[in-house]
Short mmCIF file of C-alpha atoms and ligand atoms in Angstrom, two decimals:
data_model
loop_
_atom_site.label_atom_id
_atom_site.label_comp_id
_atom_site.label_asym_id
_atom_site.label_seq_id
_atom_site.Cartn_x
_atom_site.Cartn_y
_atom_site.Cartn_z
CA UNK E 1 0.00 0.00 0.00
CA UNK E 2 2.67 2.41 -1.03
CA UNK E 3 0.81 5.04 -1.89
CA UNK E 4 0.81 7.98 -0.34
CA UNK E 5 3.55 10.63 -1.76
CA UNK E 6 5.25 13.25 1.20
CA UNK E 7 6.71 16.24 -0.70
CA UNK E 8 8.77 18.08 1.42
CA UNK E 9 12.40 18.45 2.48
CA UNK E 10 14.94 17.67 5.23
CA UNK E 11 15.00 21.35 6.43
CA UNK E 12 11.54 22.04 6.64
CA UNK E 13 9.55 22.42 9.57
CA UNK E 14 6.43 21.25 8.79
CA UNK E 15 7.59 18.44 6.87
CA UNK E 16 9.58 17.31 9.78
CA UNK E 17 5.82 17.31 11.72
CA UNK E 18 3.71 15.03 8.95
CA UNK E 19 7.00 12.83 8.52
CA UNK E 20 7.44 11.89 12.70
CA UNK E 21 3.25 11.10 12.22
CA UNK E 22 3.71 9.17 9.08
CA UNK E 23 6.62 7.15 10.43
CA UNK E 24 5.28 6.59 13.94
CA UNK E 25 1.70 5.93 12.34
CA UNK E 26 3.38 3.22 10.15
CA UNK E 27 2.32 4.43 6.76
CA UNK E 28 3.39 3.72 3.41
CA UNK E 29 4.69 6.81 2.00
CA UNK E 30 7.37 7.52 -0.61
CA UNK E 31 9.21 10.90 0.32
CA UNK E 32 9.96 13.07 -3.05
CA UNK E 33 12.30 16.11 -2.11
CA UNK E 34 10.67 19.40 -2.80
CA UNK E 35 12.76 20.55 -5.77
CA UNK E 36 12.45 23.31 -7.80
CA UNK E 37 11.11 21.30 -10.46
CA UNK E 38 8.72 19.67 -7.99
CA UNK E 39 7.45 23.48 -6.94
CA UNK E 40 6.91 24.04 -11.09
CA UNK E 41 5.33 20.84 -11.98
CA UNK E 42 3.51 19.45 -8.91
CA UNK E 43 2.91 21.89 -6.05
CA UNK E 44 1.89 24.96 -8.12
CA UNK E 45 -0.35 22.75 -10.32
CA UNK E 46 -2.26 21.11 -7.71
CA UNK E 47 -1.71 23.54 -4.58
CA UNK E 48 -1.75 26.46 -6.83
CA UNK E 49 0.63 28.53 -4.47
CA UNK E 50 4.19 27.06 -3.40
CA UNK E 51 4.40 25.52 -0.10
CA UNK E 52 5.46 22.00 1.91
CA UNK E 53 4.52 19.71 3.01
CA UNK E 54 1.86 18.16 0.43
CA UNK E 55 0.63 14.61 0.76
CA UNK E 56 -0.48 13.01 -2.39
CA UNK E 57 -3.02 10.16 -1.70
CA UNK E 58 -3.31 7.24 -4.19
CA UNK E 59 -6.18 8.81 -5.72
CA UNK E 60 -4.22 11.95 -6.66
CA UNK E 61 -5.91 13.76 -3.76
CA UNK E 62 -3.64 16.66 -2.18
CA UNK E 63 -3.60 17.58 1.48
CA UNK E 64 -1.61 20.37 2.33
CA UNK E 65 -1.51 21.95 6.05
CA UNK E 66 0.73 19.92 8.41
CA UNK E 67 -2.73 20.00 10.93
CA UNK E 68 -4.95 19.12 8.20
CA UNK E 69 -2.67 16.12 7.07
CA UNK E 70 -2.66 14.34 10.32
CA UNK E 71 -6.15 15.12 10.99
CA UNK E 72 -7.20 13.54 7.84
CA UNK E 73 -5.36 10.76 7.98
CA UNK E 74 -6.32 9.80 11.66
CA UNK E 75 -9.84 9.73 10.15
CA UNK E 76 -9.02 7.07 7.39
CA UNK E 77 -6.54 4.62 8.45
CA UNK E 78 -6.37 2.59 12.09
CA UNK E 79 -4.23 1.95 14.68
CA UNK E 80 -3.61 3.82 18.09
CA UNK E 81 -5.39 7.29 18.22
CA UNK E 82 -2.93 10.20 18.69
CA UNK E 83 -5.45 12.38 20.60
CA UNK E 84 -6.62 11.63 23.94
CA UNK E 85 -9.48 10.35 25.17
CA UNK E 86 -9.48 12.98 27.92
CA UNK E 87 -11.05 16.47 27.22
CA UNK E 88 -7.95 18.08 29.67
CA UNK E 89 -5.16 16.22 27.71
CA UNK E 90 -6.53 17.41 24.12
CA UNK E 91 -6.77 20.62 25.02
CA UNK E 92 -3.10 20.09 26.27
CA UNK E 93 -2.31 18.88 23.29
CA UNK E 94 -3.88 21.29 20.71
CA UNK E 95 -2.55 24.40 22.66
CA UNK E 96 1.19 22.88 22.38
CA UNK E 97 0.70 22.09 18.72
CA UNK E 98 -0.53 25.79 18.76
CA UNK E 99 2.43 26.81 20.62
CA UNK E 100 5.07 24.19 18.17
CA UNK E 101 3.93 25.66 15.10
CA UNK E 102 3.03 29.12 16.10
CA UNK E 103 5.13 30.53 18.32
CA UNK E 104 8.44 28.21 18.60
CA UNK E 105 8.88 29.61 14.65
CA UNK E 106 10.75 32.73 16.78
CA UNK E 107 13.53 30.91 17.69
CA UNK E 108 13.40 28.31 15.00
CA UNK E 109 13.69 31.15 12.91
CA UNK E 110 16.43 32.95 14.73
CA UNK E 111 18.65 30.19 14.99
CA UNK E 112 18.99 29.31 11.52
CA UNK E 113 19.28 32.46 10.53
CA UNK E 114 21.10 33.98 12.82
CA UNK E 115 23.60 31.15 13.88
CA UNK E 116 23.15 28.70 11.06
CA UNK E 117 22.73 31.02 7.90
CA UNK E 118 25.71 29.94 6.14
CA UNK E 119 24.89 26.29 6.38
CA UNK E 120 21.04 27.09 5.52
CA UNK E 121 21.82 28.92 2.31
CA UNK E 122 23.66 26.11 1.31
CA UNK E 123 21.14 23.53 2.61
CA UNK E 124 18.13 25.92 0.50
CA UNK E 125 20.69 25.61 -2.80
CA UNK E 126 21.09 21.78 -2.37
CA UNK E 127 17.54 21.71 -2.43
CA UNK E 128 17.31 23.59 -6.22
CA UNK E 129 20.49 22.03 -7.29
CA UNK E 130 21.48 18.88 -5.64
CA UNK E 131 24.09 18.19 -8.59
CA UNK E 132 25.70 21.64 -7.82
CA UNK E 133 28.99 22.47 -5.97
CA UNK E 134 28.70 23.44 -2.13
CA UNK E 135 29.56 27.12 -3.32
CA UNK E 136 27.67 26.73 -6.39
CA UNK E 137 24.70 25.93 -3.84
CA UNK E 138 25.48 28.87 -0.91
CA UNK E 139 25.01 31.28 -4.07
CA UNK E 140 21.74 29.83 -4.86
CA UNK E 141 20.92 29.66 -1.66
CA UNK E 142 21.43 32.79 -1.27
CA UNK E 143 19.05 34.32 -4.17
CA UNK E 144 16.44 31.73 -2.83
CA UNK E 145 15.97 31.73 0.75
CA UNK E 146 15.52 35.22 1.14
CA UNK E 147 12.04 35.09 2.16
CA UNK E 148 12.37 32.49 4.48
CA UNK E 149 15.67 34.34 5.79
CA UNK E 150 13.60 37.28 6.81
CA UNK E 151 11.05 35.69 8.74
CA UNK E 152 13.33 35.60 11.41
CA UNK E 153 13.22 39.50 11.76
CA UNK E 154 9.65 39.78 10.46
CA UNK E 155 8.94 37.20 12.93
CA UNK E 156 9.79 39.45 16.02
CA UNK E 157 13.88 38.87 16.19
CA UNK E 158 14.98 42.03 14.66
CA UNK E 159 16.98 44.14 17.57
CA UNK E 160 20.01 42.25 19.11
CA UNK E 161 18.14 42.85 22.88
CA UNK E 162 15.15 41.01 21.24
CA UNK E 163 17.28 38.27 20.09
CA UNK E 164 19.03 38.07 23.14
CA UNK E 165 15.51 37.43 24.62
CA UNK E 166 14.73 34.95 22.67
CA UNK E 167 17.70 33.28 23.39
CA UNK E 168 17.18 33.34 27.20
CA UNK E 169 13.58 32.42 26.53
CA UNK E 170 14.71 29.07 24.25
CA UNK E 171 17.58 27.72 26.44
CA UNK E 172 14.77 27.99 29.67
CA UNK E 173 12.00 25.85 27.70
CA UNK E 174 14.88 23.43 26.27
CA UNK E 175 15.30 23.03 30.35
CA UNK E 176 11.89 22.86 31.25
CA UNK E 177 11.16 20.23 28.39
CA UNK E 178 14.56 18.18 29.67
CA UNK E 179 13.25 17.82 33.16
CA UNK E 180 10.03 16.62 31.61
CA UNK E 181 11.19 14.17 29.12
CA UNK E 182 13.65 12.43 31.60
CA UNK E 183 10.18 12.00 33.39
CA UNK E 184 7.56 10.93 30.70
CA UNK E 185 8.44 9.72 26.98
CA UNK E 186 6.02 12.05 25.06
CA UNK E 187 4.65 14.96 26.34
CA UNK E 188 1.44 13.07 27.80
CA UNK E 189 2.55 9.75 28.72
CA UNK E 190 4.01 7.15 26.34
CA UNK E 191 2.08 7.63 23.30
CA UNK E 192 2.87 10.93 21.39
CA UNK E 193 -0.26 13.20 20.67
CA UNK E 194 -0.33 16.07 18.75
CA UNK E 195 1.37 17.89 21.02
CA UNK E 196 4.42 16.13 20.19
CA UNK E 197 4.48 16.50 16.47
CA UNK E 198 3.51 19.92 16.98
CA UNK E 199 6.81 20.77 18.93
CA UNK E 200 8.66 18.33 16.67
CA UNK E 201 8.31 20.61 13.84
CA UNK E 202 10.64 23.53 15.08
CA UNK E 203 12.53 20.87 17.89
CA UNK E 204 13.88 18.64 15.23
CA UNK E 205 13.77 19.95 11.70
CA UNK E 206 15.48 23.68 12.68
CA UNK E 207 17.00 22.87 16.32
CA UNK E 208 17.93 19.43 16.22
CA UNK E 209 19.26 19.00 12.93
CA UNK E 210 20.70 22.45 11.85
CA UNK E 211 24.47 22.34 13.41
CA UNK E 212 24.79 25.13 15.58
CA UNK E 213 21.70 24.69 16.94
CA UNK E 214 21.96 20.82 17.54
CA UNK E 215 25.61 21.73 19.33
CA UNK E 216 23.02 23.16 21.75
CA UNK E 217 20.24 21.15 22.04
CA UNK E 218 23.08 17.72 22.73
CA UNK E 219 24.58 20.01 25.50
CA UNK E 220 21.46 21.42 27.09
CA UNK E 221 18.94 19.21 26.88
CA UNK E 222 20.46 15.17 26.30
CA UNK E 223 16.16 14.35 27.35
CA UNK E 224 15.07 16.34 24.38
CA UNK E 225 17.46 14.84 21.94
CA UNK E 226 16.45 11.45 23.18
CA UNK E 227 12.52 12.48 22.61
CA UNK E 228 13.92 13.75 18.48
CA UNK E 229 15.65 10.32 18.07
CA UNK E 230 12.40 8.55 19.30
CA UNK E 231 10.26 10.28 17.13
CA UNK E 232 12.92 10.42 14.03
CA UNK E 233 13.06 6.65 14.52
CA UNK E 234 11.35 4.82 12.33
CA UNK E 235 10.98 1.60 14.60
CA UNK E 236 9.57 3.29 17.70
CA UNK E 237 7.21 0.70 19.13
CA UNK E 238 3.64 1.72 18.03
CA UNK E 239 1.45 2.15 20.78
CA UNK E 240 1.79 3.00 24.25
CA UNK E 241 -0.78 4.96 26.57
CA UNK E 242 -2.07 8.75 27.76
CA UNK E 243 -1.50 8.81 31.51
CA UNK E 244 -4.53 7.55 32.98
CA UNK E 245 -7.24 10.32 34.70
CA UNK E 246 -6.75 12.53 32.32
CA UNK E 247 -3.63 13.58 33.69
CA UNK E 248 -1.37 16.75 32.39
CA UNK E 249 1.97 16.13 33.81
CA UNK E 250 3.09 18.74 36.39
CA UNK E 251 6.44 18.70 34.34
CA UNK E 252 4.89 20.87 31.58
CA UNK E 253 3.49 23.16 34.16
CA UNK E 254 6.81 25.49 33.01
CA UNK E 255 5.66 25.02 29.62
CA UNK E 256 2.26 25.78 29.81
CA UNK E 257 2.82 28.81 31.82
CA UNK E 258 5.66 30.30 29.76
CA UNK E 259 3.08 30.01 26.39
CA UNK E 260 0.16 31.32 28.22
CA UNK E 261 2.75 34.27 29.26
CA UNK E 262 4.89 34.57 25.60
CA UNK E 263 2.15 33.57 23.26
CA UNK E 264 -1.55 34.34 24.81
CA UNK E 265 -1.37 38.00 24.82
CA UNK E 266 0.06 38.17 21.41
CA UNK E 267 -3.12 35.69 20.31
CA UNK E 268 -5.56 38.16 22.12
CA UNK E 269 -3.95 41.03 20.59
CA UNK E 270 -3.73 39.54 17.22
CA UNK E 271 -8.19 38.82 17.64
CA UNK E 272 -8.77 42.37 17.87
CA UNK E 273 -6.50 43.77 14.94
CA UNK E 274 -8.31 40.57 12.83
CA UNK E 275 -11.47 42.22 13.91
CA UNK E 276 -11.01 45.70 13.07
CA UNK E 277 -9.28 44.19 9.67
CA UNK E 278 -11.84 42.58 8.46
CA UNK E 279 -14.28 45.59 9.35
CA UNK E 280 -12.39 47.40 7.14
CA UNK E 281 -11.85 45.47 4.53
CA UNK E 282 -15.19 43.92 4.07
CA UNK E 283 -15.09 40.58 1.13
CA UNK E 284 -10.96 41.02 0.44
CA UNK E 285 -8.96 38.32 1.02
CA UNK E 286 -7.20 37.97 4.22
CA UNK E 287 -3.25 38.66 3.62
CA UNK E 288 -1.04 36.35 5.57
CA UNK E 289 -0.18 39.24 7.81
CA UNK E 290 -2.26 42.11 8.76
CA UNK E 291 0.38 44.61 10.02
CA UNK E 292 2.64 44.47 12.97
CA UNK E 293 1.81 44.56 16.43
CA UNK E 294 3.95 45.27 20.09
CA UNK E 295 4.72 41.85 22.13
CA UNK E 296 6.78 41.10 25.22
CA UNK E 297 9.38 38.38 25.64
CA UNK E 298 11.32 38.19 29.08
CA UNK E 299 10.76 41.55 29.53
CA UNK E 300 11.89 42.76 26.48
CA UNK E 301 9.83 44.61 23.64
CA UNK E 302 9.92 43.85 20.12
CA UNK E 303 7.49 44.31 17.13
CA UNK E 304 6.60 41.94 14.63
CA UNK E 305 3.80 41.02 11.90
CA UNK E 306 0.44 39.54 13.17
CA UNK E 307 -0.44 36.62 11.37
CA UNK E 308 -4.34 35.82 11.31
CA UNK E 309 -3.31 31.75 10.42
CA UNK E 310 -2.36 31.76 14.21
CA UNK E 311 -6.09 32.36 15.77
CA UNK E 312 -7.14 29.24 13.11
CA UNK E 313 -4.81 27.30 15.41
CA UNK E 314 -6.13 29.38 18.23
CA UNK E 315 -9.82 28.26 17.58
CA UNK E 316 -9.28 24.91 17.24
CA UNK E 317 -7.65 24.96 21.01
CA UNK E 318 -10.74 27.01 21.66
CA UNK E 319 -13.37 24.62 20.56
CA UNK E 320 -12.04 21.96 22.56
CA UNK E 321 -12.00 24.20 25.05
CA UNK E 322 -15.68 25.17 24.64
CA UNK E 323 -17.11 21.17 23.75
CA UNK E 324 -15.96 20.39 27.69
CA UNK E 325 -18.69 20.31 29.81
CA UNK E 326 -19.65 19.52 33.18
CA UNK E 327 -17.05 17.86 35.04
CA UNK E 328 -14.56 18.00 31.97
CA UNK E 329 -15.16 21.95 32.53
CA UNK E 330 -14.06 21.95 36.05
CA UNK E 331 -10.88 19.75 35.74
CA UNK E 332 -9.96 21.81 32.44
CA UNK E 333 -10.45 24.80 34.20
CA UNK E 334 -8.25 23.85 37.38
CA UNK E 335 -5.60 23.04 35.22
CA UNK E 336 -5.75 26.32 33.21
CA UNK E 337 -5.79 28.54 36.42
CA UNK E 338 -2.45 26.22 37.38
CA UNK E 339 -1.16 27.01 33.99
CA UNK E 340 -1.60 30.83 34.76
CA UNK E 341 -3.71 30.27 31.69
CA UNK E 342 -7.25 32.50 33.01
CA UNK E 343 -6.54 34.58 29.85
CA UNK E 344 -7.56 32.05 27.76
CA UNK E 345 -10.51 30.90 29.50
CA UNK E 346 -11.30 33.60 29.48
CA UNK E 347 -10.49 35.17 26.03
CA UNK E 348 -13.38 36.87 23.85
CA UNK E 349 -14.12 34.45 20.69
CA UNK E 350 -13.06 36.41 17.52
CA UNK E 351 -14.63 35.74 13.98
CA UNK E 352 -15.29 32.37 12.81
CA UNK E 353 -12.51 31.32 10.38
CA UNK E 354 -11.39 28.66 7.88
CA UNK E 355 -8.29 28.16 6.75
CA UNK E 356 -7.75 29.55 3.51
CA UNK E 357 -4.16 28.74 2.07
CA UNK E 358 -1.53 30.18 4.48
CA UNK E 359 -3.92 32.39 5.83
CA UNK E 360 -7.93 32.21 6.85
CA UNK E 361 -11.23 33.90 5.84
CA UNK E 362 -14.62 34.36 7.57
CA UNK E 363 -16.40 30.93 7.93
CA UNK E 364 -19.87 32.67 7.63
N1 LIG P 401 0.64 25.89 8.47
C1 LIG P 401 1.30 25.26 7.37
C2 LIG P 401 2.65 25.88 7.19
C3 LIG P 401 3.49 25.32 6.10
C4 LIG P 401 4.78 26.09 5.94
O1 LIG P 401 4.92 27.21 6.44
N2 LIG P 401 5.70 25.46 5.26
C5 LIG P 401 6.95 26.11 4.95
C6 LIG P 401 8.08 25.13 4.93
S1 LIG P 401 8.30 24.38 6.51
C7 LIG P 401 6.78 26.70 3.58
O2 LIG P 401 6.75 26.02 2.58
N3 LIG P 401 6.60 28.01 3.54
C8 LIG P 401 6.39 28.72 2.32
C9 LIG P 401 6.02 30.11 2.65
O3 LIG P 401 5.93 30.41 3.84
O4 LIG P 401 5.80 30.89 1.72
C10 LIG P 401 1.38 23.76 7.67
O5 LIG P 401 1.13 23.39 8.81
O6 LIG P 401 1.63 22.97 6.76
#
């Protein structure tokens, strides 16, 4: 049954997230590297804008969306569910995919290009030209990846202070994610969730595997380069459990609270400017950023460009958070006010949204 088709590449983020599912999940897949002539003749064609991952089913069906990928798949083939029974542990586990592919793209972004750039530009010109020389491929590298090199200023490192805070801020949740992985194997027992592809993304493809950054990961954190290798491996044991009663380990208490402090108020703040946006620009497409906005990070303040994909990935977290009733409620709510996460119980709903490419629209 080979045949499902992963394009993406070894650098990529999100292809590093549908891969570790794939893999763990025991598919069939065939993984075709994202060249330029796979952009021209495949992704444009049948994405019609140029983006990886894309999973080609059998059928010639295309998923594209890390989130949508899994979700999908979960639906249509069998084995051991990757979300929780427990309405407290999937709402722990949608906020930290929220929080892997939403907010840990600071310093994923800041690392490679900041303390990795030379090896990424040549990494982004292997990718267009595998036959090419290593200089041949930094100079091609260097035409291409200039998008994707300025995301890491666009993103919210752009002042030396700010990257210094992001810094401090990374090398604390590297610790805080050690102490917990020497504790638990995945982040909610021994079965990975979503949760756990959802930090995977930025944890393996850009800090595990790009040099400078790995340097740091081996010597700060040996726990969280044990959880990569698990998940990288493609004979981890399928299977294993959720901690039973609906448990959140106390050892992601740290995490919890540092994305409810780093992350929530830039969400909240990021609701109202999609609000007023879309008040003012009645039936236009949304943009993939509306504008920049103030945030906070260890004290530290930095600007940077408010991107209306996040509160897609902020409603799903919500709805979970709003299908919990009775009991479920209470437990959920204990565990957000030991989170220091109040602000998002209590956080005003914004507009309805799809997703809509890389960005969203109204779902009226
Ligand atoms: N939310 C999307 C994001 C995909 C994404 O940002 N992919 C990167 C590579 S890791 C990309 O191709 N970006 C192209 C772009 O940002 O223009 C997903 O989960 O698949």
């Amino acid at each position: 049954m080979d045949h499902f088709i992963l394009y993406g590449s070894p650098i990529s983020y999100f292809t590093g997230k549908v891969r570790a599912y794939l893999d763990w999940k025991r598919v069939a897949y065939r993984e075709v590297l994202s060249s330029a002539e796979v952009y021209r003749d495949v992704i444009l064609p049948k994405v019609g804008f140029p983006v990886i991952p894309v999973l080609e089913t059998g059928r010639g069906e295309v998923l594209q969306d890390s989130t949508d990928i899994i979700e999908t798949l979960e639906q249509h083939i069998g084995g051991p569910s990757i979300t929780p029974a427990g309405g407290v542990q999937r709402l722990a586990a949608t906020l930290l995919e929220l929080y892997g592919d939403e907010w840990l793209v600071i310093p994923a972004m800041h690392y490679r290009w900041h303390h990795n750039r030379d090896w990424a530009l040549r990494a982004f010109g292997e990718l267009n030209a595998p036959g090419a020389t290593p200089d041949e491929q930094w100079a091609i590298g260097s035409k291409r990846a200039g998008p994707f090199a300025q995301a890491a200023v666009l993103l919210g490192a752009s002042t030396p202070e700010m990257q210094a805070a992001i810094e401090r801020s990374y090398e604390a949740l590297l610790a805080e994610l050690d102490a917990h992985f020497q504790a638990v194997p995945y982040a909610l027992g021994s079965r990975p969730s979503m949760a756990d592809f959802g930090l995977y993304g930025p944890l393996y493809a850009h800090q595990y595997r790009d040099p400078a950054s790995g340097a740091l990961m081996r010597r700060a954190a040996p726990n969280v380069v044990r959880w990569v290798q698990r998940l990288e491996s493609q004979t981890t044991p399928l299977g294993g459990d959720f901690l039973p009663h609906d448990e959140v380990p106390a050892s992601l208490d740290p995490v919890f609270r540092r994305q409810m402090r780093e992350q929530l108020p830039v969400l909240a703040d990021s609701v109202a400017r999609l609000r007023d946006w879309l008040a003012a620009h009645p039936a236009e497409p949304v943009p993939r950023a509306i504008g920049k906005h103030g945030f906070l990070l260890e004290g530290f303040e930095g600007e940077r460009i408010i991107r209306p994909y996040s509160l897609w990935m902020l409603q799903r977290a919500r709805d979970v958070y709003r299908s919990l009733e009775g009991a479920d409620r209470e437990r959920a709510d204990a565990w957000l006010d030991r989170v220091g996460g109040q602000g998002f119980r209590l956080l005003p709903d914004g507009p309805r949204l799809r997703r809509s490419g890389l960005s969203v629209a109204e779902d009226r």
